[in-house]
Coordinates of C-alpha atoms and ligand atoms in Angstrom, one line a residue:
M10 CA 66.8 3.3 -15.9
L11 CA 67.8 4.9 -12.6
L12 CA 70.9 2.4 -12.5
N13 CA 71.6 3.7 -16.1
L14 CA 71.7 7.2 -15.0
V15 CA 74.2 6.6 -11.5
L16 CA 76.4 4.0 -13.7
A17 CA 77.1 7.0 -16.2
G18 CA 80.1 8.9 -15.6
W19 CA 78.5 11.9 -15.4
A20 CA 80.7 15.6 -16.1
L21 CA 79.2 18.8 -17.5
D22 CA 79.4 18.5 -21.0
W23 CA 77.8 20.5 -24.3
R24 CA 77.2 16.8 -25.9
I25 CA 74.0 16.0 -23.6
V26 CA 71.8 18.2 -24.9
P27 CA 72.6 16.9 -28.4
A28 CA 72.4 13.3 -27.3
L29 CA 69.1 14.0 -25.7
L30 CA 67.6 15.4 -28.7
A31 CA 69.1 12.4 -31.1
G32 CA 67.8 10.0 -28.9
W33 CA 64.3 11.9 -28.7
F34 CA 64.5 11.7 -32.4
L35 CA 65.4 8.1 -32.8
A36 CA 62.3 7.2 -30.5
D37 CA 60.3 8.9 -32.6
L38 CA 61.8 6.8 -35.9
A39 CA 61.5 3.8 -34.0
S40 CA 57.9 4.8 -33.2
G41 CA 56.6 6.0 -36.9
V42 CA 58.7 2.0 -38.3
I43 CA 57.0 0.2 -35.5
H44 CA 53.8 1.2 -36.5
M45 CA 54.9 1.0 -40.4
L46 CA 54.9 -2.7 -40.0
M47 CA 52.2 -3.3 -37.5
D48 CA 49.5 -1.5 -40.0
Y49 CA 50.9 -3.4 -43.2
V50 CA 51.7 -6.4 -41.9
P51 CA 48.8 -9.4 -42.3
C52 CA 47.2 -11.1 -39.1
P53 CA 47.4 -14.7 -39.0
E54 CA 44.0 -15.5 -40.8
G55 CA 40.8 -17.9 -40.1
V56 CA 41.3 -17.3 -36.1
G57 CA 38.8 -15.0 -36.0
L58 CA 40.4 -11.6 -36.2
G59 CA 38.3 -10.5 -39.2
T60 CA 35.2 -11.2 -37.5
L61 CA 36.2 -9.1 -34.1
Y62 CA 37.6 -6.2 -36.8
F63 CA 34.4 -6.2 -38.3
Y64 CA 31.9 -6.4 -35.5
G65 CA 30.1 -2.9 -35.1
E66 CA 27.9 -2.5 -32.8
G67 CA 27.7 -4.1 -29.0
R68 CA 31.2 -4.1 -28.7
D69 CA 30.1 -3.6 -25.1
T70 CA 28.5 -6.5 -24.3
P71 CA 30.0 -10.0 -22.5
E72 CA 29.1 -11.8 -25.7
Y73 CA 32.2 -9.4 -27.6
A74 CA 34.3 -10.0 -24.6
A75 CA 33.9 -13.4 -24.3
L76 CA 34.2 -13.7 -28.5
R77 CA 37.7 -11.2 -28.2
R78 CA 39.2 -13.7 -25.4
Q79 CA 38.5 -16.8 -27.2
V80 CA 40.0 -15.4 -30.6
F81 CA 43.3 -13.5 -28.2
A82 CA 43.8 -16.8 -26.4
R83 CA 44.4 -18.7 -30.3
I84 CA 47.2 -16.0 -31.0
S85 CA 50.7 -14.9 -29.9
P86 CA 51.5 -11.6 -27.4
L87 CA 52.8 -9.8 -31.0
D88 CA 49.8 -10.7 -32.9
R89 CA 47.4 -9.4 -30.4
I90 CA 49.8 -6.1 -31.0
L91 CA 49.6 -6.1 -34.3
F92 CA 45.5 -6.6 -34.5
D93 CA 45.6 -3.7 -31.9
F94 CA 47.3 -1.4 -34.2
K95 CA 44.7 -2.0 -37.1
V96 CA 41.6 -1.9 -35.2
H97 CA 43.3 1.7 -33.6
H98 CA 41.9 2.7 -37.6
P99 CA 38.5 2.4 -37.1
R100 CA 38.4 3.0 -33.9
P101 CA 41.0 5.5 -32.9
D102 CA 39.4 7.1 -29.7
S103 CA 39.5 3.9 -27.7
L104 CA 43.4 4.2 -27.6
G105 CA 42.7 6.6 -25.8
R106 CA 40.5 5.2 -23.3
R107 CA 43.0 2.3 -22.6
S108 CA 45.2 2.8 -19.1
M109 CA 48.8 3.5 -19.2
H110 CA 49.6 0.1 -18.3
Y111 CA 48.0 -1.4 -21.1
Q112 CA 49.5 1.4 -23.0
I113 CA 52.9 1.0 -22.6
W114 CA 53.4 -3.0 -21.2
S115 CA 54.5 -3.6 -25.0
T116 CA 57.3 -1.3 -25.1
I117 CA 58.5 -1.8 -21.6
V118 CA 58.7 -5.8 -22.1
F119 CA 60.0 -5.5 -25.6
A120 CA 62.0 -2.4 -26.1
A121 CA 62.5 -0.6 -22.6
L122 CA 63.6 -3.0 -20.5
P123 CA 66.0 -5.2 -22.6
V124 CA 67.8 -2.1 -23.9
S125 CA 67.8 -0.1 -20.4
L126 CA 69.9 -3.5 -19.3
L127 CA 72.4 -4.0 -22.5
L128 CA 73.0 -0.3 -21.3
N129 CA 73.5 -1.5 -17.8
A130 CA 76.1 -4.2 -18.7
W131 CA 77.6 -2.1 -20.9
A132 CA 78.1 0.2 -18.1
L133 CA 79.6 -1.7 -15.7
L134 CA 82.1 -3.4 -18.4
W135 CA 83.4 -0.3 -19.5
P136 CA 82.2 3.3 -18.1
A137 CA 79.4 5.2 -20.3
P138 CA 79.9 9.0 -20.8
G139 CA 77.2 10.6 -19.2
W140 CA 76.1 12.0 -22.7
V141 CA 75.7 8.3 -24.3
M142 CA 73.5 7.8 -21.3
A143 CA 71.6 10.7 -21.6
G144 CA 70.9 10.1 -25.3
A145 CA 70.0 6.5 -24.5
L146 CA 67.7 6.9 -22.0
A147 CA 66.0 10.1 -23.8
F148 CA 65.8 7.2 -26.5
V149 CA 64.3 4.7 -23.6
I150 CA 61.5 7.0 -22.2
G151 CA 60.6 7.9 -25.6
G152 CA 60.2 4.5 -26.8
T153 CA 58.9 3.4 -23.9
F154 CA 55.6 6.3 -23.7
S155 CA 55.4 6.3 -27.3
Q156 CA 51.8 4.6 -27.3
Y157 CA 51.0 6.6 -24.1
F158 CA 51.4 9.5 -26.6
H159 CA 49.7 8.3 -29.6
G160 CA 46.5 8.0 -26.8
A161 CA 47.0 11.1 -25.6
L162 CA 46.8 12.3 -29.1
H163 CA 43.2 10.9 -29.1
R164 CA 41.6 12.3 -26.0
R165 CA 41.0 15.7 -24.9
D166 CA 42.3 15.5 -21.0
N167 CA 45.8 15.5 -20.6
P168 CA 47.9 16.2 -17.8
P169 CA 49.6 19.3 -18.6
V170 CA 53.1 17.7 -19.4
V171 CA 51.7 16.9 -22.7
N172 CA 51.0 20.1 -23.4
V173 CA 54.1 21.5 -22.3
M174 CA 55.7 19.3 -24.2
R175 CA 53.2 19.8 -27.2
R176 CA 54.4 23.7 -27.0
L177 CA 57.9 23.0 -27.2
H178 CA 57.3 20.5 -29.7
L179 CA 58.5 17.6 -28.2
L180 CA 55.2 16.2 -28.5
M181 CA 53.3 16.3 -31.9
T182 CA 49.8 17.7 -31.8
P183 CA 46.3 15.9 -33.1
E184 CA 46.0 17.8 -35.7
M185 CA 49.3 16.7 -37.1
H186 CA 48.6 12.9 -36.3
D187 CA 44.9 13.1 -38.0
R188 CA 46.9 13.7 -41.6
H189 CA 47.9 10.0 -40.3
H190 CA 43.8 8.8 -40.1
R191 CA 42.9 10.2 -43.2
S192 CA 45.3 7.9 -45.6
L193 CA 46.9 5.5 -44.0
Q194 CA 49.8 6.5 -46.0
R195 CA 52.0 9.1 -44.6
D196 CA 53.3 10.5 -40.7
F197 CA 53.0 7.0 -38.8
A198 CA 55.5 8.5 -36.0
T199 CA 53.5 9.2 -33.0
I200 CA 55.8 11.0 -30.8
S201 CA 57.2 14.6 -32.0
G202 CA 56.8 13.6 -35.7
W203 CA 60.2 14.4 -36.1
S204 CA 61.5 12.0 -38.2
N205 CA 58.2 11.9 -40.4
P206 CA 59.2 13.5 -43.6
L207 CA 62.6 10.8 -43.4
L208 CA 59.7 8.0 -43.2
N209 CA 57.5 9.0 -45.6
H210 CA 59.7 8.7 -48.2
V211 CA 61.0 5.7 -46.5
F212 CA 57.2 4.4 -47.1
H213 CA 56.2 5.5 -50.5
W214 CA 60.0 3.9 -51.6
L215 CA 58.7 0.6 -50.7
R216 CA 55.7 0.5 -51.7
A217 CA 56.6 1.0 -55.2
R218 CA 58.9 -2.1 -55.1
G219 CA 55.5 -3.9 -54.6
H220 CA 55.7 -3.9 -50.4
L221 CA 53.5 -2.4 -47.7
R222 CA 50.6 -3.8 -50.0
D223 CA 46.7 -2.6 -48.8
E224 CA 45.4 -6.2 -48.3
G225 CA 47.2 -5.7 -44.8
L226 CA 45.4 -3.3 -43.3
E227 CA 42.5 -5.4 -42.1
P228 CA 42.2 -8.5 -40.6
V229 CA 40.5 -11.6 -43.1
G230 CA 38.7 -14.8 -41.3
Ligands
ZN325 ZN1 48.2 3.5 -38.2
ZN326 ZN1 46.3 7.7 -33.7

C-alpha cells in the first residue's frame, strides 16, 4: 500500500475527496455482498460443522478445541470462513474477543494484497492519477478492516479512532448492526452501512427468486 501511495501522481485535486468517499462506499458494499453470501451459501454437509455449531455449553474445554481442530482439518480455508460467519449469529460476542490478526488475515490474503499488487502493476505501466489511487486505497483499507470493524460492533472497549469515525458516520453504530442480528434478512454491510438500503433491495430481489434460502444459515451434520 505504501508503494501504491508512492507510485501515484499526486497533485491537489478536488476529485480526491469524492474518490475517497466512493472507495469507502464500495468497501462497505463489498463487505455487505460477502456477508450476505457467507450467511446463506450452505457449508459442506456431514463433516461435523453442524455438531460444532450446535455444541452448546463447554466450548471453552479442550474437548471442544480438539473437535474444532479435527473438523477444520477436513475443510478448506474458504469453508472455515463460511462457518465463522454463520456461527457469528448464535455467538455474536466471540468475534469481538478475537485478535485483530484473526479478524483481518482473510481479507488481506483474499482481497487487500491482490488488489494492492494489481494497483502497483497498473501504476508502473500507466501512471495513475492521485485521485484514482486515493479512491482505490480507501476501498482496500476499508475492505481490509471490515471484519475488525464488525468485531468492534460487538465490543464495548474500542480505540478512540473507532468512536471518532462513528461520530463522522464513516463507521456504523452497534444499534444499526443489531438490525441485522434481529432478522438476518437486512443490513449486511458492516463498515459505514451506506450501502445497506441498496443491498436490502438486492437481498429481497434474490429471495423472491428462490435464492439465499434459510436452509443455508445453519450447518448440517
Ligand atoms: Zn450475518
Ligand atoms: Zn455481527
